[in-house]
């Protein structure tokens, strides 16, 4: 009964004219961002975040959630039509989606992606409704030791999912943590790494940092990677082409189901992310297919599975964010910054203290997913037309929004220069193959991690045994240790397999 | 520039050492448990240790590393310089006019658009920024010597 009452409260919030408008704007804007290569969901939210100071937090978070799952839908369009993923989460869709477009089935590919995403998204919301409050109740048992262990687990999982080289992931994580230590120490009041600069005493503002690292750095990166403006769109699109045949339904139904489940589970893991979800769903589908050789040549399951997975993961990523205050991806990390900006701390108490916000957000996801389904079937030509906007204009707008966003935090030009500095740092990091996402996650979780560590050690009188003496904390610490060891175990496994293969076939001639 | 990644590793190593050095000037312990220098010290050690491993990895893979300067890196640097120049001009031009000039410059530089198109876009940008951010959202944007 509680669930029905909560859902009723949620729909009462989500179905107000104002929130439907924000949700509609969010999903449309997200879809647009997904279509345009070079801008991602974290960038879009980071750029809009400073402009929402005056908006009701519930409406703002509904809009941001709409952008988040809207992006997952939108990235598909470019993956299918021009073989360029609008988002990293739609990379796998290129493999079969573009092949379908070459065979004149672009409409079917986009349709199965939209319908699969809708089914996965709606299913995930149902599970999220039941699961998130239970997770929040579980979270009420957490003390400082558990929170520290949880952040350690999140950082550990980054070494598994966060990038190719685990050492570079750790360096990126440490840089994020280091940035959180700049400014006055909250316990002793001593300045750290401020070097006499008064503007640094308050620490780095998260918005300034993400506007630089996601907004402007992405501009430099896109300029370097971009080819000639305007690309050929494969396949003609008419409304009639958007409807699926019975054979398409039969072929894709289990792929959608499997993709949804895989996506939901991976989306909940801190640092799991929607890209990993779509990647694993595609590989799983190929592995269990009766004719895996069809994959990469236009198999509809190859579109249905990753698309369902990425949307499912984008919804389930809200569970750890809302219930524990732990973001699972860069986008949810930026949203967490938004919550903090509005004076709301996500975590176990959020479900009781801000029930209208939580349930309004969850209910709005139904509305948003339905709007996206309609947009994906009827508004595709508009999104395709957006691909023709020259990047020279797009990048100018990104820089304008990022700069105004950074300036508006403290109305200070110092922040604007700081933003440019962070953009340069992120650009160099990307070029040297250091991942940015671990830095952002560490930046968001850094304060929680350090404060929990110090509180826990104060409670235990300085003894680190507290982290393994409490069962939940010990569990998280064990998972963290396993996560940190995974790259090493993977390396040993590869060596062992190679040695076994060599023993069977003989040494490979050089 | 084939060695950029090695230099990157060495830069992280230098940062790690610097963090350890400055952290040691902060109290490691306090009356209530770990002091303000506790976490930064450990961050410094981990940074330095990982930097050693990464530098060694990059040295081993020296020939496989792609060059730091790609064909379009020069364009990215030009845009960076245009942005920096715009920021330097903010105290004189203000945000609205400054960004108008910026849009004009980048459209010309990157897209090779005609001067007339760039000029129209610049005026449109300046007016839009002034009304959208300055009036509608109420952000007190710097106006510079232009007063707008």
XYZ file of C-alpha atoms in Angstrom:
658
model
C 0.000 0.000 0.000
C 2.916 2.275 0.759
C 4.147 1.879 -2.777
C 0.769 2.837 -4.262
C 0.506 5.832 -1.955
C 4.035 6.925 -2.869
C 3.351 6.478 -6.549
C 0.170 8.519 -6.203
C 2.206 11.276 -4.531
C 4.754 10.996 -7.294
C 2.266 11.302 -10.130
C 0.611 14.246 -8.385
C 4.009 15.982 -8.610
C 5.030 14.713 -12.055
C 1.740 15.488 -13.766
C 1.624 19.177 -12.917
C 1.779 21.312 -16.056
C 5.115 22.806 -15.027
C 6.796 19.435 -14.441
C 5.435 17.888 -17.643
C 6.924 20.888 -19.435
C 10.314 20.447 -17.748
C 10.230 16.701 -18.402
C 9.307 17.288 -22.069
C 12.071 19.881 -22.436
C 14.534 17.522 -20.721
C 13.851 14.541 -22.956
C 13.787 16.683 -26.117
C 17.033 18.424 -25.159
C 18.585 15.088 -24.138
C 17.565 13.540 -27.432
C 19.107 16.515 -29.241
C 22.337 16.213 -27.246
C 22.426 12.490 -27.988
C 22.125 13.214 -31.698
C 24.996 15.708 -31.723
C 28.343 13.916 -31.534
C 30.823 15.529 -29.152
C 28.425 16.564 -26.393
C 27.389 14.103 -23.710
C 24.800 14.008 -20.955
C 27.234 15.178 -18.225
C 28.247 18.140 -20.384
C 24.646 19.092 -21.092
C 23.648 18.878 -17.430
C 26.822 20.639 -16.295
C 26.120 23.532 -18.646
C 22.503 23.858 -17.510
C 23.149 23.340 -13.793
C 24.143 26.922 -12.935
C 21.045 28.199 -14.728
C 18.741 26.263 -12.398
C 19.561 28.212 -9.213
C 16.130 29.804 -9.305
C 14.103 26.748 -10.423
C 12.267 24.438 -8.048
C 14.704 21.516 -7.335
C 12.071 18.867 -8.153
C 11.410 20.384 -11.580
C 15.140 20.774 -12.230
C 15.968 17.172 -11.315
C 13.032 15.922 -13.428
C 14.478 17.881 -16.344
C 17.992 16.533 -15.767
C 16.750 12.945 -15.501
C 14.915 13.505 -18.791
C 18.148 14.690 -20.379
C 19.975 11.638 -19.045
C 17.722 8.976 -20.478
C 16.904 11.139 -23.496
C 20.580 11.091 -24.449
C 20.591 7.292 -24.469
C 17.732 7.362 -26.990
C 19.190 10.158 -29.129
C 22.643 8.644 -29.599
C 21.042 5.793 -31.516
C 19.967 8.003 -34.413
C 23.488 8.897 -35.499
C 24.729 5.362 -34.790
C 22.174 3.960 -37.213
C 22.152 6.677 -39.868
C 25.779 7.798 -40.157
C 27.688 5.138 -38.216
C 28.862 7.775 -35.705
C 27.791 7.113 -32.122
C 26.235 10.255 -30.689
C 27.078 8.810 -27.280
C 29.587 6.247 -26.058
C 26.649 4.137 -24.880
C 25.494 3.659 -28.479
C 28.814 2.484 -29.908
C 27.606 -1.125 -30.052
C 24.469 -0.048 -31.908
C 26.636 1.093 -34.835
C 27.709 -2.478 -35.548
C 24.318 -3.770 -36.625
C 22.247 -0.587 -36.800
C 24.324 0.949 -39.579
C 24.322 -2.342 -41.488
C 20.524 -2.378 -41.244
C 20.460 1.186 -42.626
C 22.677 0.142 -45.541
C 20.144 -2.583 -46.309
C 17.284 -0.066 -46.309
C 16.092 -0.950 -42.790
C 17.051 2.214 -40.913
C 13.423 2.738 -39.831
C 13.200 -0.763 -38.325
C 16.523 -0.260 -36.498
C 15.412 3.046 -34.997
C 12.009 1.592 -34.111
C 13.350 -1.469 -32.332
C 15.767 0.787 -30.461
C 12.951 3.105 -29.385
C 10.525 0.346 -28.434
C 13.235 -1.742 -26.739
C 14.383 1.316 -24.800
C 10.821 2.083 -23.768
C 10.133 -1.476 -22.571
C 13.472 -1.628 -20.749
C 13.024 1.822 -19.268
C 9.479 1.199 -18.054
C 10.401 -2.209 -16.622
C 13.382 -0.696 -14.844
C 11.252 2.009 -13.253
C 8.946 -0.670 -11.807
C 11.919 -2.528 -10.292
C 13.488 0.762 -9.166
C 10.272 1.654 -7.295
C 10.450 -1.535 -5.293
C 14.196 -1.700 -4.919
C 15.287 1.864 -4.157
C 13.294 2.292 -0.904
C 14.578 -1.095 0.323
C 18.129 0.021 -0.492
C 17.511 3.283 1.375
C 16.290 1.354 4.442
C 19.443 -0.750 4.249
C 21.438 2.472 3.978
C 20.016 3.695 7.312
C 22.302 1.172 9.005
C 25.365 2.909 7.583
C 27.753 4.786 9.838
C 31.008 6.538 8.895
C 32.869 3.219 8.525
C 30.292 1.895 6.057
C 30.239 5.103 4.038
C 34.020 5.131 3.805
C 34.054 1.461 2.780
C 31.333 2.161 0.206
C 33.353 4.967 -1.374
C 36.407 2.680 -1.374
C 34.334 0.065 -3.207
C 33.198 2.685 -5.738
C 36.813 3.765 -6.340
C 37.855 0.110 -6.571
C 35.182 -0.643 -9.167
C 36.502 2.251 -11.225
C 39.705 0.267 -11.778
C 37.576 -2.518 -13.269
C 35.228 -0.416 -15.401
C 36.800 3.042 -15.525
C 39.416 2.628 -18.254
C 41.923 0.386 -20.005
C 44.892 1.014 -17.728
C 44.074 0.522 -14.007
C 47.076 2.603 -12.919
C 45.901 5.560 -14.964
C 42.432 5.105 -13.439
C 43.966 5.239 -9.956
C 45.978 8.352 -10.876
C 42.827 10.022 -12.183
C 40.946 9.047 -9.005
C 43.753 10.427 -6.844
C 43.766 13.707 -8.772
C 40.035 14.018 -8.063
C 40.618 13.334 -4.359
C 43.511 15.791 -4.314
C 41.300 18.534 -5.730
C 38.789 17.983 -2.909
C 41.496 18.594 -0.316
C 42.184 22.135 -1.585
C 40.778 24.824 0.731
C 40.003 24.973 4.436
C 40.001 21.639 6.242
C 36.532 21.227 7.773
C 37.767 19.578 10.979
C 40.830 21.657 11.914
C 40.090 24.822 9.910
C 43.629 24.780 8.471
C 44.121 25.826 4.845
C 45.425 23.107 2.545
C 47.127 23.725 -0.819
C 45.681 27.250 -1.049
C 49.183 28.817 -1.346
C 47.921 32.147 -0.065
C 45.332 32.577 -2.817
C 42.126 33.730 -1.070
C 39.866 32.379 -3.846
C 41.199 28.878 -3.177
C 40.298 28.855 0.528
C 36.751 27.747 -0.289
C 38.057 24.941 -2.512
C 37.255 24.348 -6.149
C 33.630 24.715 -7.078
C 32.311 21.585 -8.741
C 30.371 23.506 -11.391
C 33.458 25.464 -12.460
C 35.341 22.221 -12.750
C 32.784 20.270 -14.764
C 32.040 23.206 -17.068
C 35.746 23.128 -17.942
C 36.379 19.396 -17.938
C 33.237 18.314 -19.741
C 32.212 21.440 -21.634
C 35.268 23.247 -22.991
C 37.651 20.242 -22.947
C 35.132 18.330 -25.034
C 35.250 21.172 -27.567
C 39.030 20.817 -27.978
C 38.713 17.068 -28.181
C 35.939 17.214 -30.776
C 37.844 19.730 -32.917
C 40.760 17.338 -32.998
C 38.711 14.288 -33.825
C 36.147 15.861 -36.146
C 36.231 15.296 -39.849
C 34.541 17.378 -42.515
C 31.285 18.906 -41.385
C 28.123 17.211 -42.635
C 27.989 13.504 -43.277
C 26.030 11.347 -45.688
C 22.905 9.850 -44.160
C 22.280 6.278 -45.227
C 18.784 5.056 -45.908
C 15.585 6.938 -46.557
C 13.173 7.422 -43.676
C 9.410 7.487 -44.003
C 6.887 7.008 -41.233
C 5.800 3.685 -42.762
C 9.358 2.340 -42.425
C 9.239 2.841 -38.671
C 6.838 -0.069 -38.057
C 8.285 -3.467 -37.211
C 7.295 -6.719 -38.921
C 6.162 -9.780 -36.957
C 9.535 -11.439 -37.679
C 11.317 -8.424 -36.199
C 9.255 -8.737 -33.015
C 9.956 -12.434 -32.669
C 13.677 -11.943 -33.270
C 14.081 -9.074 -30.834
C 11.760 -9.903 -27.893
C 14.267 -11.961 -25.866
C 17.089 -9.628 -26.777
C 15.077 -6.780 -25.260
C 14.336 -8.832 -22.132
C 17.944 -9.936 -21.647
C 19.278 -6.467 -22.408
C 16.900 -4.956 -19.843
C 18.020 -7.297 -17.054
C 21.739 -6.926 -17.844
C 21.361 -3.160 -18.077
C 19.528 -2.884 -14.769
C 22.109 -4.928 -12.878
C 25.146 -3.166 -14.345
C 23.586 0.279 -14.007
C 23.316 -0.184 -10.256
C 27.013 -0.956 -9.786
C 28.949 2.184 -8.894
C 31.073 2.992 -11.956
C 29.214 0.345 -13.982
C 27.702 2.859 -16.366
C 25.464 2.646 -19.391
C 28.297 2.100 -21.880
C 29.472 -1.035 -20.104
C 25.871 -2.245 -19.914
C 25.312 -1.926 -23.662
C 28.669 -3.553 -24.399
C 27.993 -6.585 -22.195
C 24.392 -6.936 -23.459
C 25.628 -7.030 -27.065
C 28.327 -9.602 -26.323
C 25.900 -11.743 -24.311
C 23.361 -11.658 -27.148
C 25.984 -12.655 -29.681
C 27.250 -15.441 -27.479
C 23.808 -16.994 -26.969
C 22.607 -16.498 -30.567
C 21.987 -19.568 -32.706
C 23.725 -17.823 -35.608
C 26.318 -15.455 -34.129
C 27.775 -14.895 -37.607
C 24.739 -12.656 -38.362
C 25.970 -10.104 -35.820
C 27.758 -7.188 -37.415
C 25.811 -7.734 -40.645
C 22.505 -6.189 -39.646
C 21.011 -8.490 -36.961
C 18.080 -6.728 -35.302
C 18.974 -8.336 -31.941
C 22.304 -6.511 -32.179
C 20.379 -3.246 -31.943
C 17.648 -4.349 -29.529
C 19.947 -5.718 -26.801
C 22.401 -2.807 -26.331
C 19.674 -0.203 -26.701
C 17.487 -1.868 -24.059
C 20.507 -2.262 -21.805
C 21.658 1.352 -21.970
C 18.220 2.704 -21.175
C 17.659 0.215 -18.377
C 21.048 1.114 -16.895
C 20.345 4.833 -17.071
C 17.236 4.268 -14.907
C 18.786 1.831 -12.427
C 21.743 4.203 -11.948
C 19.355 6.329 -9.888
C 19.039 3.605 -7.218
C 22.508 4.064 -5.623
C 22.342 7.817 -6.209
C 19.005 8.359 -4.469
C 19.248 5.667 -1.806
C 22.920 5.877 -0.830
C 24.123 9.153 -2.309
C 26.694 7.290 -4.422
C 26.718 8.185 -8.120
C 27.381 5.374 -10.561
C 28.454 7.477 -13.539
C 29.691 10.914 -14.539
C 26.138 12.046 -15.280
C 24.753 10.991 -11.913
C 27.835 12.577 -10.310
C 26.914 15.892 -11.917
C 23.332 15.416 -10.722
C 24.623 14.789 -7.198
C 26.404 18.142 -7.426
C 23.052 19.627 -8.405
C 21.368 18.115 -5.348
C 24.078 19.615 -3.144
C 23.691 22.986 -4.861
C 19.998 22.964 -3.945
C 20.837 21.971 -0.358
C 19.585 18.394 -0.639
C 21.776 15.459 0.370
C 20.816 12.215 -1.443
C 21.042 9.171 0.799
C 18.955 6.960 3.038
C 17.005 9.890 4.518
C 16.040 11.348 1.150
C 13.055 8.997 0.839
C 11.533 10.301 4.056
C 12.680 13.931 4.061
C 12.028 14.658 0.378
C 9.491 11.982 -0.577
C 7.755 14.272 -3.066
C 11.019 14.881 -4.919
C 11.996 11.200 -5.070
C 8.589 9.880 -6.083
C 7.946 12.830 -8.377
C 11.206 12.004 -10.130
C 10.366 8.303 -10.417
C 6.849 9.013 -11.707
C 8.241 11.524 -14.197
C 10.346 8.740 -15.691
C 7.146 7.034 -16.902
C 6.065 10.296 -18.489
C 9.515 10.908 -19.982
C 9.848 7.422 -21.426
C 6.429 7.683 -23.051
C 7.275 11.104 -24.526
C 10.544 9.695 -25.852
C 8.777 6.816 -27.548
C 6.477 9.250 -29.360
C 9.360 11.581 -30.248
C 11.425 8.705 -31.603
C 8.723 7.601 -33.943
C 7.340 10.954 -35.078
C 10.162 13.490 -34.693
C 13.112 11.610 -36.188
C 13.348 13.966 -39.232
C 13.810 16.961 -36.901
C 16.665 15.295 -35.057
C 18.235 14.238 -38.345
C 18.088 17.883 -39.507
C 20.064 18.887 -36.380
C 23.003 16.889 -37.676
C 23.453 19.588 -40.290
C 24.275 22.326 -37.719
C 27.968 23.199 -38.338
C 30.251 22.359 -35.426
C 31.860 25.802 -35.634
C 28.564 27.224 -34.331
C 27.871 24.408 -31.855
C 31.257 24.719 -30.169
C 30.841 28.467 -29.811
C 27.569 27.917 -27.970
C 29.146 25.298 -25.679
C 31.932 27.714 -24.733
C 29.399 30.500 -24.077
C 27.243 28.312 -21.804
C 30.269 26.872 -19.973
C 31.751 30.311 -19.345
C 28.506 31.894 -18.167
C 27.915 28.798 -15.999
C 31.341 29.060 -14.365
C 31.005 32.820 -13.893
C 27.531 32.655 -12.369
C 28.678 30.526 -9.397
C 30.482 33.404 -7.646
C 30.181 36.168 -10.282
C 33.941 35.999 -10.550
C 36.264 36.113 -13.563
C 38.774 34.100 -11.504
C 36.407 31.128 -11.851
C 36.262 31.644 -15.607
C 40.052 31.354 -15.866
C 39.951 28.405 -13.491
C 37.463 26.725 -15.801
C 39.793 27.204 -18.763
C 42.652 25.745 -16.723
C 40.630 22.633 -15.925
C 39.590 22.354 -19.572
C 43.251 22.328 -20.565
C 44.041 19.742 -17.888
C 41.211 17.473 -19.088
C 42.236 17.904 -22.738
C 45.825 16.859 -21.972
C 44.591 13.963 -19.837
C 42.366 12.719 -22.659
C 45.253 12.977 -25.127
C 47.547 11.037 -22.791
C 44.802 8.402 -22.271
C 43.993 9.210 -18.647
C 40.226 8.737 -18.080
C 38.276 11.759 -16.811
C 35.288 9.992 -15.228
C 37.236 8.605 -12.205
C 38.445 12.128 -11.445
C 34.899 13.476 -11.483
C 33.526 10.644 -9.325
C 36.377 11.073 -6.844
C 35.746 14.781 -6.772
C 32.095 14.235 -5.855
C 32.779 11.501 -3.324
C 36.050 12.903 -1.972
C 34.633 14.943 0.892
C 32.287 12.134 1.974
C 35.165 9.687 1.816
C 37.623 11.800 3.830
C 35.091 12.931 6.417
C 33.815 9.354 6.915
C 37.364 8.065 7.238
C 38.250 10.645 9.866
C 34.983 10.213 11.775
C 35.357 6.422 11.765
C 38.941 6.660 13.028
C 37.863 9.119 15.733
C 35.187 6.636 16.859
C 37.673 3.745 16.924
C 40.400 5.779 18.612
C 42.572 5.572 15.506
C 42.239 1.811 14.954
C 41.568 0.801 11.308
C 40.054 -2.480 12.573
C 36.690 -0.679 12.591
C 36.506 -1.085 8.810
C 36.590 -4.871 8.989
C 34.949 -5.380 12.378
C 31.522 -4.213 11.178
C 29.906 -6.700 8.747
C 28.589 -4.282 6.091
C 31.797 -2.309 6.092
C 33.844 -5.531 5.899
C 31.747 -6.663 2.929
C 32.369 -3.407 1.048
C 36.058 -3.449 1.925
C 36.296 -7.053 0.659
C 34.588 -6.029 -2.587
C 36.924 -3.044 -2.876
C 39.974 -5.247 -2.382
C 38.697 -7.728 -4.967
C 38.044 -4.881 -7.396
C 41.575 -3.507 -6.937
C 43.000 -6.999 -7.465
C 40.875 -7.734 -10.544
C 43.276 -6.145 -13.070
C 46.143 -8.191 -11.616
C 44.039 -11.366 -11.608
C 43.019 -10.657 -15.214
C 46.683 -10.272 -16.173
C 47.636 -13.569 -14.506
C 44.656 -15.315 -16.177
C 45.729 -14.064 -19.618
C 49.318 -15.176 -19.039
C 48.160 -18.573 -17.787
C 45.900 -19.079 -20.800
C 48.611 -17.969 -23.209
C 51.058 -20.351 -21.563
C 48.506 -23.183 -21.846
C 47.907 -22.399 -25.502
C 51.630 -22.293 -26.207
C 52.081 -25.663 -24.527
C 49.394 -27.181 -26.793
C 50.380 -25.545 -30.122
C 54.038 -24.871 -29.512
C 55.841 -21.530 -29.418
C 54.694 -18.941 -31.919
C 57.515 -18.176 -34.395
C 58.614 -14.568 -34.214
C 56.621 14.449 -29.340
C 56.537 10.661 -29.284
C 57.502 10.888 -25.649
C 54.501 12.930 -24.478
C 53.032 10.033 -22.528
C 56.363 9.423 -20.786
C 56.516 13.106 -19.870
C 52.912 12.770 -18.649
C 53.975 9.964 -16.303
C 56.951 11.987 -15.076
C 54.698 15.017 -14.497
C 52.418 12.902 -12.311
C 55.477 11.634 -10.436
C 56.610 15.217 -9.834
C 53.107 16.126 -8.672
C 53.054 13.152 -6.290
C 56.386 14.177 -4.778
C 55.231 17.798 -4.462
C 52.007 16.662 -2.747
C 54.022 14.576 -0.261
C 56.323 17.557 0.396
C 53.502 20.055 1.038
C 51.403 17.524 2.987
C 54.253 16.956 5.415
C 53.947 20.602 6.430
C 50.406 19.845 7.653
C 49.740 17.879 10.877
C 49.414 14.153 10.112
C 47.621 13.485 13.431
C 45.284 15.667 15.437
C 43.706 15.408 18.904
C 40.618 13.885 17.312
C 42.237 11.350 14.975
C 43.807 11.855 11.562
C 44.931 15.414 10.859
C 44.562 17.548 7.741
C 47.773 16.119 6.303
C 46.698 12.471 6.576
C 44.779 12.003 3.327
C 46.944 14.268 1.124
C 50.082 12.414 2.246
C 48.620 9.097 1.145
C 47.337 10.605 -2.089
C 50.891 11.767 -2.776
C 52.355 8.308 -2.139
C 49.789 6.560 -4.341
C 50.232 9.140 -7.124
C 54.007 8.738 -7.064
C 53.838 4.922 -6.985
C 51.354 4.711 -9.866
C 53.314 7.306 -11.843
C 56.444 5.113 -11.650
C 54.494 2.129 -13.031
C 52.813 4.185 -15.779
C 56.113 5.783 -16.843
C 57.696 2.343 -17.081
C 54.729 1.082 -19.121
C 54.944 4.060 -21.486
C 58.686 3.577 -21.943
C 58.099 -0.054 -22.922
C 55.371 0.921 -25.391
C 57.221 3.928 -26.789
C 57.006 2.937 -30.455
C 53.305 2.055 -30.308
C 52.264 5.395 -28.847
C 50.526 7.747 -31.218
C 51.919 11.253 -31.625
C 50.722 13.997 -29.300
C 50.160 16.438 -32.153
C 47.413 15.162 -34.452
C 46.589 16.863 -37.790
C 43.897 19.030 -36.147
C 45.679 19.737 -32.846
C 46.842 23.063 -34.288
C 43.186 24.065 -34.789
C 42.330 23.098 -31.179
C 45.228 25.257 -29.941
C 44.057 28.181 -32.104
C 40.579 27.922 -30.569
C 42.146 27.779 -27.090
C 44.033 31.000 -27.868
C 40.864 32.671 -29.169
C 39.059 31.697 -25.947
C 41.922 33.006 -23.785
C 42.019 36.284 -25.754
C 38.249 36.666 -25.326
C 38.611 36.158 -21.575
C 41.373 38.795 -21.483
C 39.076 41.212 -23.283
C 36.100 40.658 -20.925
C 37.060 43.561 -18.582
C 36.988 45.901 -21.597
C 34.262 44.443 -23.835
C 32.015 42.742 -21.289
C 30.468 39.291 -21.765
C 27.865 40.063 -24.431
C 30.116 41.915 -26.871
C 33.112 39.724 -25.988
C 31.247 36.569 -26.906
C 29.900 38.209 -30.062
C 33.498 38.776 -31.154
C 34.388 35.223 -30.077
C 31.609 33.633 -32.156
C 32.607 35.737 -35.158
C 36.257 34.672 -34.803
C 35.575 30.953 -34.371
C 33.050 30.801 -37.220
C 35.578 32.438 -39.502
C 38.494 30.374 -38.218
C 36.851 26.950 -38.101
C 33.997 27.057 -40.545
C 35.409 29.567 -43.066
C 32.029 31.349 -43.112
C 31.640 34.660 -44.951
C 32.352 37.837 -42.966
C 28.731 38.972 -43.345
C 27.439 35.695 -41.872
C 29.979 35.925 -39.054
C 28.979 39.525 -38.345
C 25.262 38.709 -38.205
C 25.977 35.726 -35.902
C 28.119 37.982 -33.677
C 25.361 40.579 -33.288
C 22.770 37.823 -32.701
C 24.988 36.217 -30.047
C 25.648 39.498 -28.223
C 21.947 40.410 -28.142
C 20.889 36.867 -27.101
C 23.440 36.693 -24.270
C 22.475 40.132 -23.006
C 18.778 39.304 -22.858
C 18.896 35.576 -21.992
C 21.509 35.638 -19.228
C 21.528 39.293 -18.222
C 17.818 40.037 -18.177
C 15.846 36.779 -18.141
C 18.115 34.775 -15.802
C 19.321 37.859 -13.912
C 23.031 36.982 -13.964
C 25.075 40.171 -13.359
C 27.346 39.785 -16.391
C 30.364 42.119 -16.648
C 29.530 44.934 -19.047
C 33.018 46.344 -19.655
C 33.716 49.740 -21.181
C 30.887 49.289 -23.695
C 28.384 49.369 -20.841
C 26.281 46.546 -22.361
